[in-house]
């Protein structure tokens, strides 16, 4: 009957969402066999619906474009990398401008950059995700809070800047260090701020809780359980105080309205 036909069509549509073209053709042929017992009007109603469904599922549709994902910002990032490298090459000399001790310090900074950058990549791979170079999170990617992300919200960006600073220190080029700090630090801060707006929209309360546990974008700090309880207690007290203030204001407004209404009634009675 009609209900059974509708159920068959809905089930077929669900299957088409996850099948390739050959399987779609087989399913359509099987559906046509089922339709052999239906009249012409019902066939005309079901077949167009099938065609529309097949067309929409075969098209990628809805995927954000390169610009929507933040592609322009990524191109700017690559350009800034090139500028820092060029500054190092232009001002590089055999002896370098910086003392040997500071150049050795570059190795330590570089090690920190490798750990943070590598840890950031591993955190994505660990959840079967490809590291994302765009501010817009990939659809289906969970909020990553483990590993290096458990004490810093943007370890990859911090590690990237550390690597450029370490390279300039190792070469002994002060201008290279200065260019890395002045160009990359503001850029990555703006990129991180834009990314966090997307994360707040996508993950809501989960993102808010993560920000409480890891309060800084680029400084390594993790709030322990006791400190977290204190933070939650303070927020609860603030909400209760706000609610009490609202209640007091409402009570004052009601008492004021009562006094005004009594005054009006008294004046009318005297008149």
mmCIF file of C-alpha atoms in Angstrom:
data_model
loop_
_atom_site.group_PDB
_atom_site.id
_atom_site.type_symbol
_atom_site.label_atom_id
_atom_site.label_comp_id
_atom_site.label_asym_id
_atom_site.label_seq_id
_atom_site.Cartn_x
_atom_site.Cartn_y
_atom_site.Cartn_z
ATOM 1 C CA UNK A 1 0.000 0.000 0.000
ATOM 2 C CA UNK A 2 1.008 3.655 0.046
ATOM 3 C CA UNK A 3 2.568 3.547 3.509
ATOM 4 C CA UNK A 4 4.753 0.559 2.563
ATOM 5 C CA UNK A 5 5.834 2.325 -0.629
ATOM 6 C CA UNK A 6 6.811 5.440 1.301
ATOM 7 C CA UNK A 7 8.810 3.355 3.753
ATOM 8 C CA UNK A 8 10.631 1.628 0.891
ATOM 9 C CA UNK A 9 11.499 4.951 -0.724
ATOM 10 C CA UNK A 10 12.768 6.431 2.568
ATOM 11 C CA UNK A 11 14.914 3.351 3.267
ATOM 12 C CA UNK A 12 16.316 3.498 -0.267
ATOM 13 C CA UNK A 13 17.179 7.176 0.139
ATOM 14 C CA UNK A 14 19.095 6.472 3.343
ATOM 15 C CA UNK A 15 21.118 3.725 1.627
ATOM 16 C CA UNK A 16 21.932 6.006 -1.306
ATOM 17 C CA UNK A 17 23.623 8.476 1.037
ATOM 18 C CA UNK A 18 26.562 6.075 1.577
ATOM 19 C CA UNK A 19 26.801 4.137 -1.727
ATOM 20 C CA UNK A 20 28.772 4.652 -4.933
ATOM 21 C CA UNK A 21 27.309 4.972 -8.426
ATOM 22 C CA UNK A 22 27.246 1.231 -9.258
ATOM 23 C CA UNK A 23 25.443 0.379 -6.040
ATOM 24 C CA UNK A 24 23.013 3.225 -6.685
ATOM 25 C CA UNK A 25 22.146 1.735 -10.090
ATOM 26 C CA UNK A 26 21.524 -1.687 -8.531
ATOM 27 C CA UNK A 27 19.288 -0.162 -5.848
ATOM 28 C CA UNK A 28 17.344 1.812 -8.455
ATOM 29 C CA UNK A 29 16.757 -1.360 -10.508
ATOM 30 C CA UNK A 30 15.545 -3.173 -7.388
ATOM 31 C CA UNK A 31 13.219 -0.273 -6.631
ATOM 32 C CA UNK A 32 11.824 -0.436 -10.159
ATOM 33 C CA UNK A 33 10.908 -4.081 -9.599
ATOM 34 C CA UNK A 34 8.973 -3.072 -6.481
ATOM 35 C CA UNK A 35 7.209 -0.357 -8.456
ATOM 36 C CA UNK A 36 5.923 -2.875 -11.039
ATOM 37 C CA UNK A 37 2.819 -3.366 -8.899
ATOM 38 C CA UNK A 38 2.039 0.347 -8.565
ATOM 39 C CA UNK A 39 -0.063 2.444 -10.860
ATOM 40 C CA UNK A 40 1.228 5.222 -13.144
ATOM 41 C CA UNK A 41 0.442 8.145 -10.844
ATOM 42 C CA UNK A 42 2.379 6.636 -7.933
ATOM 43 C CA UNK A 43 5.340 5.893 -10.251
ATOM 44 C CA UNK A 44 5.432 9.511 -11.398
ATOM 45 C CA UNK A 45 5.522 10.701 -7.794
ATOM 46 C CA UNK A 46 8.262 8.317 -6.615
ATOM 47 C CA UNK A 47 10.640 8.391 -9.619
ATOM 48 C CA UNK A 48 11.268 12.196 -9.604
ATOM 49 C CA UNK A 49 11.958 12.025 -5.864
ATOM 50 C CA UNK A 50 14.552 9.303 -6.509
ATOM 51 C CA UNK A 51 16.236 11.340 -9.261
ATOM 52 C CA UNK A 52 16.524 14.410 -7.051
ATOM 53 C CA UNK A 53 17.978 12.393 -4.190
ATOM 54 C CA UNK A 54 20.592 10.731 -6.392
ATOM 55 C CA UNK A 55 21.714 14.031 -7.875
ATOM 56 C CA UNK A 56 22.116 15.768 -4.518
ATOM 57 C CA UNK A 57 23.997 12.918 -2.849
ATOM 58 C CA UNK A 58 26.459 12.582 -5.732
ATOM 59 C CA UNK A 59 27.428 16.239 -5.514
ATOM 60 C CA UNK A 60 29.791 17.442 -2.767
ATOM 61 C CA UNK A 61 27.695 20.583 -2.082
ATOM 62 C CA UNK A 62 27.966 22.664 1.078
ATOM 63 C CA UNK A 63 31.746 22.394 1.484
ATOM 64 C CA UNK A 64 33.325 25.731 2.453
ATOM 65 C CA UNK A 65 35.495 27.369 -0.183
ATOM 66 C CA UNK A 66 39.204 28.135 0.144
ATOM 67 C CA UNK A 67 38.440 31.731 1.104
ATOM 68 C CA UNK A 68 35.705 30.751 3.582
ATOM 69 C CA UNK A 69 38.095 28.404 5.377
ATOM 70 C CA UNK A 70 40.616 31.247 5.801
ATOM 71 C CA UNK A 71 42.750 30.593 2.746
ATOM 72 C CA UNK A 72 43.749 34.237 2.373
ATOM 73 C CA UNK A 73 45.096 34.250 5.910
ATOM 74 C CA UNK A 74 47.048 31.071 5.169
ATOM 75 C CA UNK A 75 48.627 32.675 2.092
ATOM 76 C CA UNK A 76 49.573 35.671 4.235
ATOM 77 C CA UNK A 77 51.158 33.277 6.724
ATOM 78 C CA UNK A 78 53.340 31.744 3.994
ATOM 79 C CA UNK A 79 54.309 35.232 2.798
ATOM 80 C CA UNK A 80 55.421 36.211 6.314
ATOM 81 C CA UNK A 81 57.515 33.049 6.546
ATOM 82 C CA UNK A 82 59.223 34.062 3.303
ATOM 83 C CA UNK A 83 59.878 37.583 4.611
ATOM 84 C CA UNK A 84 61.550 36.296 7.804
ATOM 85 C CA UNK A 85 63.707 33.894 5.805
ATOM 86 C CA UNK A 86 64.649 36.683 3.387
ATOM 87 C CA UNK A 87 65.649 39.009 6.247
ATOM 88 C CA UNK A 88 67.955 36.324 7.625
ATOM 89 C CA UNK A 89 69.559 35.822 4.229
ATOM 90 C CA UNK A 90 69.999 39.527 3.549
ATOM 91 C CA UNK A 91 71.653 40.372 6.874
ATOM 92 C CA UNK A 92 73.518 37.092 7.326
ATOM 93 C CA UNK A 93 77.323 37.275 7.705
ATOM 94 C CA UNK A 94 79.937 34.652 8.403
ATOM 95 C CA UNK A 95 80.406 35.683 12.029
ATOM 96 C CA UNK A 96 76.837 36.744 12.752
ATOM 97 C CA UNK A 97 75.685 39.671 14.858
ATOM 98 C CA UNK A 98 74.864 37.838 18.099
ATOM 99 C CA UNK A 99 77.232 36.292 20.681
ATOM 100 C CA UNK A 100 77.880 32.558 20.529
ATOM 101 C CA UNK A 101 76.016 31.945 23.811
ATOM 102 C CA UNK A 102 72.833 33.461 22.410
ATOM 103 C CA UNK A 103 73.231 31.435 19.239
ATOM 104 C CA UNK A 104 73.425 28.276 21.344
ATOM 105 C CA UNK A 105 70.231 29.431 23.053
ATOM 106 C CA UNK A 106 68.642 29.138 19.638
ATOM 107 C CA UNK A 107 69.082 25.379 19.853
ATOM 108 C CA UNK A 108 67.102 25.276 23.107
ATOM 109 C CA UNK A 109 64.328 27.433 21.629
ATOM 110 C CA UNK A 110 64.334 25.235 18.537
ATOM 111 C CA UNK A 111 63.895 22.101 20.652
ATOM 112 C CA UNK A 112 60.867 23.686 22.321
ATOM 113 C CA UNK A 113 59.454 24.555 18.912
ATOM 114 C CA UNK A 114 59.932 21.007 17.627
ATOM 115 C CA UNK A 115 58.218 19.494 20.679
ATOM 116 C CA UNK A 116 55.209 21.839 20.487
ATOM 117 C CA UNK A 117 54.811 21.639 16.718
ATOM 118 C CA UNK A 118 55.317 17.876 16.620
ATOM 119 C CA UNK A 119 52.993 17.400 19.602
ATOM 120 C CA UNK A 120 50.325 19.476 17.901
ATOM 121 C CA UNK A 121 50.528 17.369 14.734
ATOM 122 C CA UNK A 122 50.440 14.142 16.757
ATOM 123 C CA UNK A 123 47.357 15.298 18.670
ATOM 124 C CA UNK A 124 45.463 15.616 15.369
ATOM 125 C CA UNK A 125 46.745 12.313 13.989
ATOM 126 C CA UNK A 126 45.854 10.580 17.266
ATOM 127 C CA UNK A 127 42.162 11.328 16.659
ATOM 128 C CA UNK A 128 42.416 10.362 12.964
ATOM 129 C CA UNK A 129 42.408 13.946 11.727
ATOM 130 C CA UNK A 130 44.684 15.767 9.297
ATOM 131 C CA UNK A 131 46.373 18.844 10.863
ATOM 132 C CA UNK A 132 44.425 21.899 9.773
ATOM 133 C CA UNK A 133 46.256 24.984 8.493
ATOM 134 C CA UNK A 134 43.064 27.052 8.256
ATOM 135 C CA UNK A 135 41.292 28.928 11.072
ATOM 136 C CA UNK A 136 37.976 27.230 10.231
ATOM 137 C CA UNK A 137 37.847 23.795 11.953
ATOM 138 C CA UNK A 138 37.282 20.784 9.720
ATOM 139 C CA UNK A 139 33.755 19.326 9.876
ATOM 140 C CA UNK A 140 33.677 16.278 12.104
ATOM 141 C CA UNK A 141 36.903 17.130 13.924
ATOM 142 C CA UNK A 142 36.444 16.879 17.712
ATOM 143 C CA UNK A 143 37.724 19.476 20.163
ATOM 144 C CA UNK A 144 41.311 18.393 20.852
ATOM 145 C CA UNK A 145 42.272 18.912 24.490
ATOM 146 C CA UNK A 146 44.844 16.159 25.124
ATOM 147 C CA UNK A 147 48.626 16.125 24.829
ATOM 148 C CA UNK A 148 50.242 19.529 24.310
ATOM 149 C CA UNK A 149 46.747 21.030 24.062
ATOM 150 C CA UNK A 150 46.168 20.165 27.720
ATOM 151 C CA UNK A 151 48.372 23.077 28.880
ATOM 152 C CA UNK A 152 48.328 25.478 25.904
ATOM 153 C CA UNK A 153 45.448 26.298 23.573
ATOM 154 C CA UNK A 154 47.599 26.926 20.471
ATOM 155 C CA UNK A 155 50.864 24.981 20.840
ATOM 156 C CA UNK A 156 51.307 24.655 17.083
ATOM 157 C CA UNK A 157 51.385 28.426 16.565
ATOM 158 C CA UNK A 158 53.745 28.953 19.494
ATOM 159 C CA UNK A 159 55.999 26.186 18.189
ATOM 160 C CA UNK A 160 56.037 27.677 14.700
ATOM 161 C CA UNK A 161 57.152 31.086 15.958
ATOM 162 C CA UNK A 162 59.748 29.391 18.189
ATOM 163 C CA UNK A 163 61.253 27.603 15.198
ATOM 164 C CA UNK A 164 61.700 30.835 13.229
ATOM 165 C CA UNK A 165 63.179 32.610 16.241
ATOM 166 C CA UNK A 166 65.477 29.641 16.881
ATOM 167 C CA UNK A 167 66.655 29.664 13.276
ATOM 168 C CA UNK A 168 67.492 33.357 13.461
ATOM 169 C CA UNK A 169 69.295 32.894 16.790
ATOM 170 C CA UNK A 170 71.248 29.972 15.389
ATOM 171 C CA UNK A 171 72.345 32.050 12.406
ATOM 172 C CA UNK A 172 73.239 34.902 14.746
ATOM 173 C CA UNK A 173 70.979 37.365 12.920
ATOM 174 C CA UNK A 174 69.353 39.863 15.270
ATOM 175 C CA UNK A 175 67.278 41.340 12.468
ATOM 176 C CA UNK A 176 65.891 37.907 11.751
ATOM 177 C CA UNK A 177 64.832 37.499 15.386
ATOM 178 C CA UNK A 178 63.233 40.942 15.358
ATOM 179 C CA UNK A 179 61.342 40.263 12.123
ATOM 180 C CA UNK A 180 60.035 36.935 13.452
ATOM 181 C CA UNK A 181 58.765 38.571 16.646
ATOM 182 C CA UNK A 182 57.231 41.640 14.996
ATOM 183 C CA UNK A 183 55.621 39.834 12.054
ATOM 184 C CA UNK A 184 54.677 36.361 13.233
ATOM 185 C CA UNK A 185 53.553 37.033 16.806
ATOM 186 C CA UNK A 186 50.761 39.520 15.920
ATOM 187 C CA UNK A 187 49.729 37.396 12.946
ATOM 188 C CA UNK A 188 49.345 34.185 14.945
ATOM 189 C CA UNK A 189 47.520 36.006 17.729
ATOM 190 C CA UNK A 190 44.914 37.298 15.253
ATOM 191 C CA UNK A 191 44.633 33.880 13.605
ATOM 192 C CA UNK A 192 44.171 32.178 16.986
ATOM 193 C CA UNK A 193 41.496 34.715 17.997
ATOM 194 C CA UNK A 194 39.562 34.043 14.783
ATOM 195 C CA UNK A 195 39.891 30.289 15.268
ATOM 196 C CA UNK A 196 38.607 30.529 18.832
ATOM 197 C CA UNK A 197 35.473 32.323 17.650
ATOM 198 C CA UNK A 198 34.739 29.372 15.366
ATOM 199 C CA UNK A 199 35.475 26.894 18.166
ATOM 200 C CA UNK A 200 33.153 28.734 20.545
ATOM 201 C CA UNK A 201 30.342 28.546 17.981
ATOM 202 C CA UNK A 202 30.923 24.858 17.214
ATOM 203 C CA UNK A 203 31.558 23.454 20.700
ATOM 204 C CA UNK A 204 29.788 25.889 23.047
ATOM 205 C CA UNK A 205 29.984 24.779 26.685
ATOM 206 C CA UNK A 206 32.696 22.220 25.924
ATOM 207 C CA UNK A 207 34.919 25.033 24.634
ATOM 208 C CA UNK A 208 34.105 27.241 27.633
ATOM 209 C CA UNK A 209 35.099 24.454 30.018
ATOM 210 C CA UNK A 210 38.340 23.913 28.112
ATOM 211 C CA UNK A 211 39.193 27.622 28.335
ATOM 212 C CA UNK A 212 38.754 27.454 32.096
ATOM 213 C CA UNK A 213 41.155 24.514 32.339
ATOM 214 C CA UNK A 214 43.666 26.087 29.911
ATOM 215 C CA UNK A 215 43.376 29.849 30.423
ATOM 216 C CA UNK A 216 46.115 31.074 28.046
ATOM 217 C CA UNK A 217 46.555 30.899 24.296
ATOM 218 C CA UNK A 218 50.347 30.694 24.253
ATOM 219 C CA UNK A 219 51.526 30.385 27.862
ATOM 220 C CA UNK A 220 51.866 26.884 29.320
ATOM 221 C CA UNK A 221 49.482 26.640 32.235
ATOM 222 C CA UNK A 222 46.899 24.098 33.311
ATOM 223 C CA UNK A 223 44.406 24.694 36.091
ATOM 224 C CA UNK A 224 44.286 21.714 38.479
ATOM 225 C CA UNK A 225 41.095 20.186 39.847
ATOM 226 C CA UNK A 226 41.110 22.201 43.092
ATOM 227 C CA UNK A 227 41.665 25.465 41.289
ATOM 228 C CA UNK A 228 38.917 24.515 38.853
ATOM 229 C CA UNK A 229 36.510 23.989 41.749
ATOM 230 C CA UNK A 230 37.408 27.432 43.084
ATOM 231 C CA UNK A 231 36.756 28.993 39.682
ATOM 232 C CA UNK A 232 33.435 27.191 39.361
ATOM 233 C CA UNK A 233 32.477 28.261 42.904
ATOM 234 C CA UNK A 234 33.253 31.902 42.168
ATOM 235 C CA UNK A 235 31.236 31.812 38.965
ATOM 236 C CA UNK A 236 28.322 30.249 40.828
ATOM 237 C CA UNK A 237 28.508 32.956 43.512
ATOM 238 C CA UNK A 238 28.581 35.666 40.839
ATOM 239 C CA UNK A 239 25.480 34.206 39.194
ATOM 240 C CA UNK A 240 23.694 34.013 42.553
ATOM 241 C CA UNK A 241 24.644 37.638 43.338
ATOM 242 C CA UNK A 242 23.361 38.768 39.953
ATOM 243 C CA UNK A 243 20.133 36.875 40.513
ATOM 244 C CA UNK A 244 19.751 38.428 43.978
ATOM 245 C CA UNK A 245 20.315 41.915 42.535
ATOM 246 C CA UNK A 246 17.663 41.301 39.899
ATOM 247 C CA UNK A 247 15.238 40.063 42.558
ATOM 248 C CA UNK A 248 15.853 43.140 44.739
ATOM 249 C CA UNK A 249 15.333 45.444 41.768
ATOM 250 C CA UNK A 250 12.063 43.702 40.917
ATOM 251 C CA UNK A 251 10.870 43.992 44.522
ATOM 252 C CA UNK A 252 11.740 47.693 44.598
ATOM 253 C CA UNK A 253 9.920 48.276 41.301
ATOM 254 C CA UNK A 254 6.829 46.472 42.605
ATOM 255 C CA UNK A 255 6.803 48.467 45.851
ATOM 256 C CA UNK A 256 7.216 51.699 43.909
ATOM 257 C CA UNK A 257 4.325 50.772 41.628
ATOM 258 C CA UNK A 258 2.181 49.982 44.696
ATOM 259 C CA UNK A 259 2.914 53.344 46.318
ATOM 260 C CA UNK A 260 2.122 55.205 43.109
ATOM 261 C CA UNK A 261 -1.140 53.349 42.611
ATOM 262 C CA UNK A 262 -2.213 54.008 46.249
ATOM 263 C CA UNK A 263 -1.384 57.697 45.828
ATOM 264 C CA UNK A 264 -3.447 57.942 42.686
ATOM 265 C CA UNK A 265 -6.371 56.163 44.315
ATOM 266 C CA UNK A 266 -6.212 58.480 47.339
ATOM 267 C CA UNK A 267 -6.079 61.596 45.197
ATOM 268 C CA UNK A 268 -9.057 60.437 43.137
ATOM 269 C CA UNK A 269 -11.089 59.656 46.232
ATOM 270 C CA UNK A 270 -10.384 63.111 47.732
ATOM 271 C CA UNK A 271 -11.321 64.803 44.508
#
